[in-house]
PDB file of C-alpha atoms in Angstrom:
ATOM      1  CA  MET A   1       0.000   0.000   0.000  1.00 42.00           C
ATOM      2  CA  SER A   2       1.208   3.499  -0.827  1.00 42.00           C
ATOM      3  CA  HIS A   3       2.119   6.131   1.780  1.00 47.00           C
ATOM      4  CA  LYS A   4       2.406   9.006  -0.714  1.00 64.00           C
ATOM      5  CA  TYR A   5       0.145  12.041  -0.718  1.00 71.00           C
ATOM      6  CA  PHE A   6      -3.411  11.414  -1.847  1.00 82.00           C
ATOM      7  CA  THR A   7      -4.304  12.460  -5.385  1.00 80.00           C
ATOM      8  CA  ILE A   8      -7.289  14.756  -5.905  1.00 77.00           C
ATOM      9  CA  ASN A   9      -9.288  11.759  -7.198  1.00 80.00           C
ATOM     10  CA  GLU A  10      -8.502   9.783  -4.051  1.00 85.00           C
ATOM     11  CA  ARG A  11      -9.514  12.737  -1.918  1.00 85.00           C
ATOM     12  CA  ASN A  12     -12.823  13.032  -3.761  1.00 84.00           C
ATOM     13  CA  LYS A  13     -13.484   9.328  -3.160  1.00 88.00           C
ATOM     14  CA  LEU A  14     -12.498   9.617   0.501  1.00 90.00           C
ATOM     15  CA  GLU A  15     -14.896  12.517   1.026  1.00 86.00           C
ATOM     16  CA  VAL A  16     -17.763  10.531  -0.529  1.00 87.00           C
ATOM     17  CA  LEU A  17     -16.958   7.444   1.543  1.00 91.00           C
ATOM     18  CA  LEU A  18     -16.781   9.417   4.790  1.00 91.00           C
ATOM     19  CA  LYS A  19     -20.086  11.130   4.067  1.00 89.00           C
ATOM     20  CA  GLY A  20     -21.516   7.677   3.362  1.00 89.00           C
ATOM     21  CA  ASN A  21     -20.423   6.608   6.866  1.00 91.00           C
ATOM     22  CA  TYR A  22     -18.136   3.859   5.567  1.00 92.00           C
ATOM     23  CA  LYS A  23     -15.916   2.270   8.216  1.00 93.00           C
ATOM     24  CA  ILE A  24     -12.186   2.934   7.982  1.00 92.00           C
ATOM     25  CA  SER A  25     -11.545  -0.790   7.431  1.00 93.00           C
ATOM     26  CA  LYS A  26     -13.755  -0.653   4.331  1.00 93.00           C
ATOM     27  CA  ILE A  27     -12.145   2.581   3.088  1.00 93.00           C
ATOM     28  CA  VAL A  28      -8.707   0.935   3.440  1.00 92.00           C
ATOM     29  CA  LYS A  29      -9.756  -1.801   1.008  1.00 92.00           C
ATOM     30  CA  ILE A  30     -11.468   0.532  -1.463  1.00 92.00           C
ATOM     31  CA  LEU A  31      -8.617   3.034  -1.677  1.00 90.00           C
ATOM     32  CA  ASN A  32      -5.831   0.468  -1.174  1.00 91.00           C
ATOM     33  CA  ARG A  33      -4.240   2.756   1.402  1.00 91.00           C
ATOM     34  CA  HIS A  34      -2.727   2.017   4.807  1.00 91.00           C
ATOM     35  CA  ARG A  35      -4.985   2.769   7.759  1.00 91.00           C
ATOM     36  CA  THR A  36      -2.536   5.292   9.277  1.00 90.00           C
ATOM     37  CA  THR A  37      -2.220   7.067   5.917  1.00 89.00           C
ATOM     38  CA  ILE A  38      -5.987   7.505   5.759  1.00 91.00           C
ATOM     39  CA  TYR A  39      -6.171   8.791   9.334  1.00 90.00           C
ATOM     40  CA  ARG A  40      -3.347  11.235   8.589  1.00 86.00           C
ATOM     41  CA  GLU A  41      -5.200  12.477   5.517  1.00 88.00           C
ATOM     42  CA  ILE A  42      -8.451  12.959   7.453  1.00 88.00           C
ATOM     43  CA  LYS A  43      -6.637  14.953  10.161  1.00 84.00           C
ATOM     44  CA  ARG A  44      -5.185  17.244   7.490  1.00 76.00           C
ATOM     45  CA  ILE A  45      -8.385  19.304   7.735  1.00 73.00           C
ATOM     46  CA  SER A  46     -10.005  20.347  11.005  1.00 70.00           C
ATOM     47  CA  GLY A  47     -13.714  19.647  11.184  1.00 77.00           C
ATOM     48  CA  GLU A  48     -15.578  17.802   8.432  1.00 83.00           C
ATOM     49  CA  TYR A  49     -13.246  16.423   5.759  1.00 85.00           C
ATOM     50  CA  SER A  50     -13.289  18.282   2.434  1.00 80.00           C
ATOM     51  CA  SER A  51     -11.312  17.035  -0.574  1.00 76.00           C
ATOM     52  CA  GLU A  52     -11.075  20.590  -1.923  1.00 70.00           C
ATOM     53  CA  ASN A  53      -9.651  22.018   1.306  1.00 70.00           C
ATOM     54  CA  ALA A  54      -7.233  19.100   1.685  1.00 73.00           C
ATOM     55  CA  GLN A  55      -5.921  19.657  -1.836  1.00 68.00           C
ATOM     56  CA  GLU A  56      -5.496  23.387  -1.222  1.00 62.00           C
ATOM     57  CA  ASN A  57      -3.604  22.621   1.983  1.00 63.00           C
ATOM     58  CA  THR A  58      -1.166  20.428   0.045  1.00 62.00           C
ATOM     59  CA  ASN A  59      -0.800  23.011  -2.740  1.00 54.00           C
ATOM     60  CA  THR A  60       0.027  25.709  -0.203  1.00 50.00           C
ATOM     61  CA  LYS A  61       2.783  23.695   1.481  1.00 51.00           C
ATOM     62  CA  SER A  62       4.297  22.624  -1.845  1.00 47.00           C
ATOM     63  CA  ALA A  63       4.093  26.060  -3.401  1.00 45.00           C
ATOM     64  CA  ASN A  64       5.967  27.722  -0.537  1.00 48.00           C
ATOM     65  CA  LYS A  65       9.028  25.459  -0.776  1.00 48.00           C
ATOM     66  CA  GLY A  66      12.098  26.989  -2.395  1.00 44.00           C
ATOM     67  CA  ARG A  67      10.260  29.902  -3.962  1.00 54.00           C
ATOM     68  CA  ASN A  68      11.194  33.559  -3.689  1.00 62.00           C
ATOM     69  CA  SER A  69       8.199  35.051  -5.416  1.00 65.00           C
ATOM     70  CA  LYS A  70       4.887  36.688  -4.644  1.00 64.00           C
ATOM     71  CA  ILE A  71       1.777  35.400  -6.342  1.00 64.00           C
ATOM     72  CA  THR A  72      -1.657  36.957  -6.190  1.00 70.00           C
ATOM     73  CA  VAL A  73      -5.011  36.388  -7.833  1.00 70.00           C
ATOM     74  CA  GLU A  74      -7.644  39.037  -8.490  1.00 70.00           C
ATOM     75  CA  LEU A  75     -10.694  37.614  -6.730  1.00 66.00           C
ATOM     76  CA  LYS A  76     -13.497  38.426  -9.172  1.00 73.00           C
ATOM     77  CA  THR A  77     -11.789  37.550 -12.455  1.00 80.00           C
ATOM     78  CA  ARG A  78      -9.068  35.112 -11.223  1.00 80.00           C
ATOM     79  CA  PHE A  79      -6.478  37.203 -13.087  1.00 84.00           C
ATOM     80  CA  TYR A  80      -3.074  35.783 -12.129  1.00 82.00           C
ATOM     81  CA  VAL A  81       0.052  37.825 -11.352  1.00 82.00           C
ATOM     82  CA  ALA A  82       3.486  36.800 -10.071  1.00 82.00           C
ATOM     83  CA  ILE A  83       6.678  38.755  -9.494  1.00 79.00           C
ATOM     84  CA  LYS A  84      10.189  37.761  -8.490  1.00 80.00           C
ATOM     85  CA  MET A  85      11.576  38.678  -5.066  1.00 79.00           C
ATOM     86  CA  LYS A  86      15.063  38.605  -3.560  1.00 73.00           C
ATOM     87  CA  ASN A  87      13.633  36.937  -0.470  1.00 74.00           C
ATOM     88  CA  ARG A  88      10.350  36.546   1.424  1.00 72.00           C
ATOM     89  CA  SER A  89      11.232  38.769   4.383  1.00 76.00           C
ATOM     90  CA  LYS A  90       8.797  41.297   5.841  1.00 75.00           C
ATOM     91  CA  SER A  91      11.023  44.119   4.572  1.00 79.00           C
ATOM     92  CA  SER A  92      10.719  42.867   0.979  1.00 81.00           C
ATOM     93  CA  MET A  93       6.969  42.265   1.001  1.00 82.00           C
ATOM     94  CA  PRO A  94       5.640  45.879   0.846  1.00 84.00           C
ATOM     95  CA  GLU A  95       7.682  46.588  -2.295  1.00 84.00           C
ATOM     96  CA  ALA A  96       6.515  43.297  -3.811  1.00 84.00           C
ATOM     97  CA  ILE A  97       2.882  44.193  -3.153  1.00 84.00           C
ATOM     98  CA  ARG A  98       3.500  47.676  -4.577  1.00 83.00           C
ATOM     99  CA  GLN A  99       4.779  46.043  -7.775  1.00 82.00           C
ATOM    100  CA  LEU A 100       1.801  43.698  -7.878  1.00 79.00           C
ATOM    101  CA  ALA A 101      -0.555  46.661  -7.596  1.00 78.00           C
ATOM    102  CA  ALA A 102       1.224  48.360 -10.483  1.00 78.00           C
ATOM    103  CA  ASN A 103       1.014  45.211 -12.615  1.00 73.00           C
ATOM    104  CA  ILE A 104      -2.694  44.703 -12.007  1.00 72.00           C
ATOM    105  CA  LEU A 105      -3.799  48.359 -11.903  1.00 70.00           C
ATOM    106  CA  GLU A 106      -3.404  50.359  -8.726  1.00 67.00           C
ATOM    107  CA  GLU A 107      -6.997  51.623  -8.767  1.00 71.00           C
ATOM    108  CA  ALA A 108      -8.252  48.031  -8.884  1.00 72.00           C
ATOM    109  CA  PHE A 109      -5.973  46.822  -6.074  1.00 76.00           C
ATOM    110  CA  ARG A 110      -7.964  47.796  -2.974  1.00 78.00           C
ATOM    111  CA  THR A 111      -7.702  44.768  -0.671  1.00 81.00           C
ATOM    112  CA  PHE A 112      -5.185  42.015   0.050  1.00 81.00           C
ATOM    113  CA  THR A 113      -5.790  38.724   1.886  1.00 78.00           C
ATOM    114  CA  SER A 114      -2.837  36.646   3.051  1.00 78.00           C
ATOM    115  CA  ASP A 115      -1.960  33.680   5.190  1.00 72.00           C
ATOM    116  CA  ARG A 116      -0.285  34.302   8.556  1.00 69.00           C
ATOM    117  CA  GLY A 117       3.324  33.952   7.425  1.00 73.00           C
ATOM    118  CA  LYS A 118       5.910  36.078   9.274  1.00 74.00           C
ATOM    119  CA  GLU A 119       6.651  38.008   6.078  1.00 73.00           C
ATOM    120  CA  PHE A 120       3.173  39.552   6.315  1.00 80.00           C
ATOM    121  CA  SER A 121       3.840  41.209   9.672  1.00 82.00           C
ATOM    122  CA  CYS A 122       4.431  44.271   7.467  1.00 83.00           C
ATOM    123  CA  TRP A 123       0.673  44.720   7.016  1.00 84.00           C
ATOM    124  CA  GLU A 124       0.722  48.261   8.429  1.00 88.00           C
ATOM    125  CA  GLU A 125       3.205  49.311   5.739  1.00 86.00           C
ATOM    126  CA  VAL A 126       0.956  47.791   3.083  1.00 84.00           C
ATOM    127  CA  GLU A 127      -2.083  49.688   4.360  1.00 88.00           C
ATOM    128  CA  LYS A 128      -0.121  52.932   3.944  1.00 87.00           C
ATOM    129  CA  LEU A 129      -0.341  52.190   0.206  1.00 83.00           C
ATOM    130  CA  GLY A 130      -4.127  52.527   0.437  1.00 86.00           C
ATOM    131  CA  ILE A 131      -4.674  48.758   0.436  1.00 85.00           C
ATOM    132  CA  GLU A 132      -6.885  47.171   3.101  1.00 86.00           C
ATOM    133  CA  PHE A 133      -5.064  44.142   4.537  1.00 84.00           C
ATOM    134  CA  TYR A 134      -6.855  41.000   5.756  1.00 80.00           C
ATOM    135  CA  PHE A 135      -5.543  37.774   7.291  1.00 79.00           C
ATOM    136  CA  ALA A 136      -7.155  34.407   6.638  1.00 72.00           C
ATOM    137  CA  ASN A 137      -8.017  32.454   9.770  1.00 69.00           C
ATOM    138  CA  PRO A 138      -5.560  29.698  10.785  1.00 63.00           C
ATOM    139  CA  TYR A 139      -6.093  26.384   8.956  1.00 57.00           C
ATOM    140  CA  CYS A 140      -8.754  27.967   6.726  1.00 59.00           C
ATOM    141  CA  SER A 141      -7.068  27.801   3.314  1.00 57.00           C
ATOM    142  CA  TRP A 142     -10.529  27.885   1.723  1.00 53.00           C
ATOM    143  CA  GLN A 143     -10.630  31.592   2.617  1.00 53.00           C
ATOM    144  CA  ARG A 144      -7.856  32.017   0.050  1.00 57.00           C
ATOM    145  CA  GLY A 145      -9.030  29.172  -2.147  1.00 54.00           C
ATOM    146  CA  CYS A 146      -8.741  31.021  -5.434  1.00 62.00           C
ATOM    147  CA  ASN A 147      -5.092  31.837  -4.774  1.00 60.00           C
ATOM    148  CA  GLU A 148      -4.227  28.376  -3.456  1.00 57.00           C
ATOM    149  CA  ASN A 149      -5.758  26.646  -6.480  1.00 63.00           C
ATOM    150  CA  SER A 150      -3.884  28.942  -8.837  1.00 66.00           C
ATOM    151  CA  ASN A 151      -0.548  28.128  -7.187  1.00 68.00           C
ATOM    152  CA  GLY A 152      -0.791  24.683  -8.760  1.00 73.00           C
ATOM    153  CA  LEU A 153      -1.012  26.236 -12.222  1.00 76.00           C
ATOM    154  CA  LEU A 154       2.479  27.685 -11.972  1.00 79.00           C
ATOM    155  CA  ARG A 155       3.870  24.261 -11.052  1.00 79.00           C
ATOM    156  CA  GLU A 156       2.671  22.977 -14.425  1.00 82.00           C
ATOM    157  CA  PHE A 157       5.476  25.090 -15.906  1.00 86.00           C
ATOM    158  CA  TYR A 158       8.060  25.070 -13.092  1.00 82.00           C
ATOM    159  CA  PRO A 159       8.968  21.950 -11.075  1.00 79.00           C
ATOM    160  CA  LYS A 160       8.483  21.878  -7.313  1.00 73.00           C
ATOM    161  CA  LYS A 161      11.127  23.750  -5.299  1.00 76.00           C
ATOM    162  CA  THR A 162      12.015  25.906  -8.308  1.00 80.00           C
ATOM    163  CA  ASP A 163      13.251  29.307  -7.127  1.00 80.00           C
ATOM    164  CA  ILE A 164      11.137  31.664  -9.239  1.00 79.00           C
ATOM    165  CA  SER A 165      13.493  34.545  -8.456  1.00 80.00           C
ATOM    166  CA  LYS A 166      16.168  32.813 -10.543  1.00 82.00           C
ATOM    167  CA  THR A 167      13.989  32.136 -13.584  1.00 84.00           C
ATOM    168  CA  ASP A 168      14.167  34.169 -16.774  1.00 87.00           C
ATOM    169  CA  THR A 169      11.858  37.198 -16.507  1.00 85.00           C
ATOM    170  CA  GLU A 170      10.611  36.932 -20.092  1.00 87.00           C
ATOM    171  CA  ASP A 171       9.880  33.236 -19.574  1.00 89.00           C
ATOM    172  CA  LEU A 172       7.861  34.043 -16.438  1.00 86.00           C
ATOM    173  CA  ILE A 173       5.888  36.691 -18.345  1.00 86.00           C
ATOM    174  CA  ARG A 174       5.106  34.205 -21.135  1.00 89.00           C
ATOM    175  CA  THR A 175       3.987  31.663 -18.546  1.00 89.00           C
ATOM    176  CA  LEU A 176       1.620  34.166 -16.905  1.00 87.00           C
ATOM    177  CA  MET A 177       0.203  35.071 -20.326  1.00 89.00           C
ATOM    178  CA  LEU A 178      -0.498  31.394 -21.025  1.00 90.00           C
ATOM    179  CA  ILE A 179      -2.239  30.951 -17.659  1.00 87.00           C
ATOM    180  CA  ASN A 180      -4.340  34.096 -18.113  1.00 87.00           C
ATOM    181  CA  SER A 181      -5.269  33.046 -21.658  1.00 91.00           C
ATOM    182  CA  ARG A 182      -6.931  29.812 -20.536  1.00 88.00           C
ATOM    183  CA  PRO A 183     -10.739  29.716 -20.718  1.00 90.00           C
ATOM    184  CA  ARG A 184     -12.338  28.972 -17.341  1.00 85.00           C
ATOM    185  CA  LYS A 185     -15.615  27.201 -16.766  1.00 86.00           C
ATOM    186  CA  CYS A 186     -16.276  29.373 -13.685  1.00 81.00           C
ATOM    187  CA  LEU A 187     -16.110  32.438 -15.983  1.00 85.00           C
ATOM    188  CA  ASN A 188     -18.459  30.940 -18.590  1.00 90.00           C
ATOM    189  CA  TYR A 189     -15.380  29.896 -20.605  1.00 90.00           C
ATOM    190  CA  ALA A 190     -13.987  33.400 -20.943  1.00 91.00           C
ATOM    191  CA  THR A 191     -10.251  33.742 -20.363  1.00 92.00           C
ATOM    192  CA  LEU A 192      -8.915  35.432 -17.244  1.00 87.00           C
ATOM    193  CA  PHE A 193      -7.482  38.218 -19.379  1.00 87.00           C
ATOM    194  CA  GLU A 194     -10.798  38.811 -21.187  1.00 91.00           C
ATOM    195  CA  LYS A 195     -12.731  38.905 -17.918  1.00 88.00           C
ATOM    196  CA  PHE A 196     -10.240  41.264 -16.279  1.00 86.00           C
ATOM    197  CA  LEU A 197     -10.357  43.706 -19.216  1.00 87.00           C
ATOM    198  CA  HIS A 198     -14.157  43.543 -19.205  1.00 85.00           C
ATOM    199  CA  GLU A 199     -14.337  44.452 -15.513  1.00 82.00           C
ATOM    200  CA  ILE A 200     -11.792  47.258 -15.897  1.00 80.00           C
ATOM    201  CA  SER A 201     -13.712  48.724 -18.855  1.00 81.00           C
ATOM    202  CA  LYS A 202     -16.793  49.145 -16.629  1.00 77.00           C
ATOM    203  CA  LYS A 203     -14.912  51.352 -14.157  1.00 70.00           C
ATOM    204  CA  ASN A 204     -14.633  55.123 -14.424  1.00 60.00           C
ATOM    205  CA  TRP A 205     -11.516  56.138 -12.505  1.00 52.00           C
TER     206      TRP A 205
END
């Protein structure tokens, strides 16, 4: 039996089985997983098990390894932006967020929601930029679900533990263009770029 991380398909099955009140002994046979592996997976999420939240939790941990970059997603349109950073210290973060605001459109960058990493202890400096700063609650990755899901997209182009700060800038820009040019079902199959431009065109700054 495997002790590796669950795949998203396995997590979906596990959620269905748990909601169907299947015994762990039965789930072990269906998923062909060790009992302790299943218990560890269930404990990954506090409260009722959710395959979506468990996957986001894994994406977050993997995405933060070996990466000096800041990634953000515009909530309404899912527009995806990433910039390179020298490091992820609290002194570097305000400038990174300032650059993100410039890349998206400063007038459209009004709020920012982060996890509780030490690098975000600079929140007061960020609010001086006119950006309202919010922290997600501990162990509630679903509160930043859009961002966590999008982190996995970048790993389609860069292997795990890749230091984004050392990648070619033009290559990173091309990658972001490819991601933002993908049609999304949640946007009625419009691309992220199309949806973002549409929302911006409705504003009168």
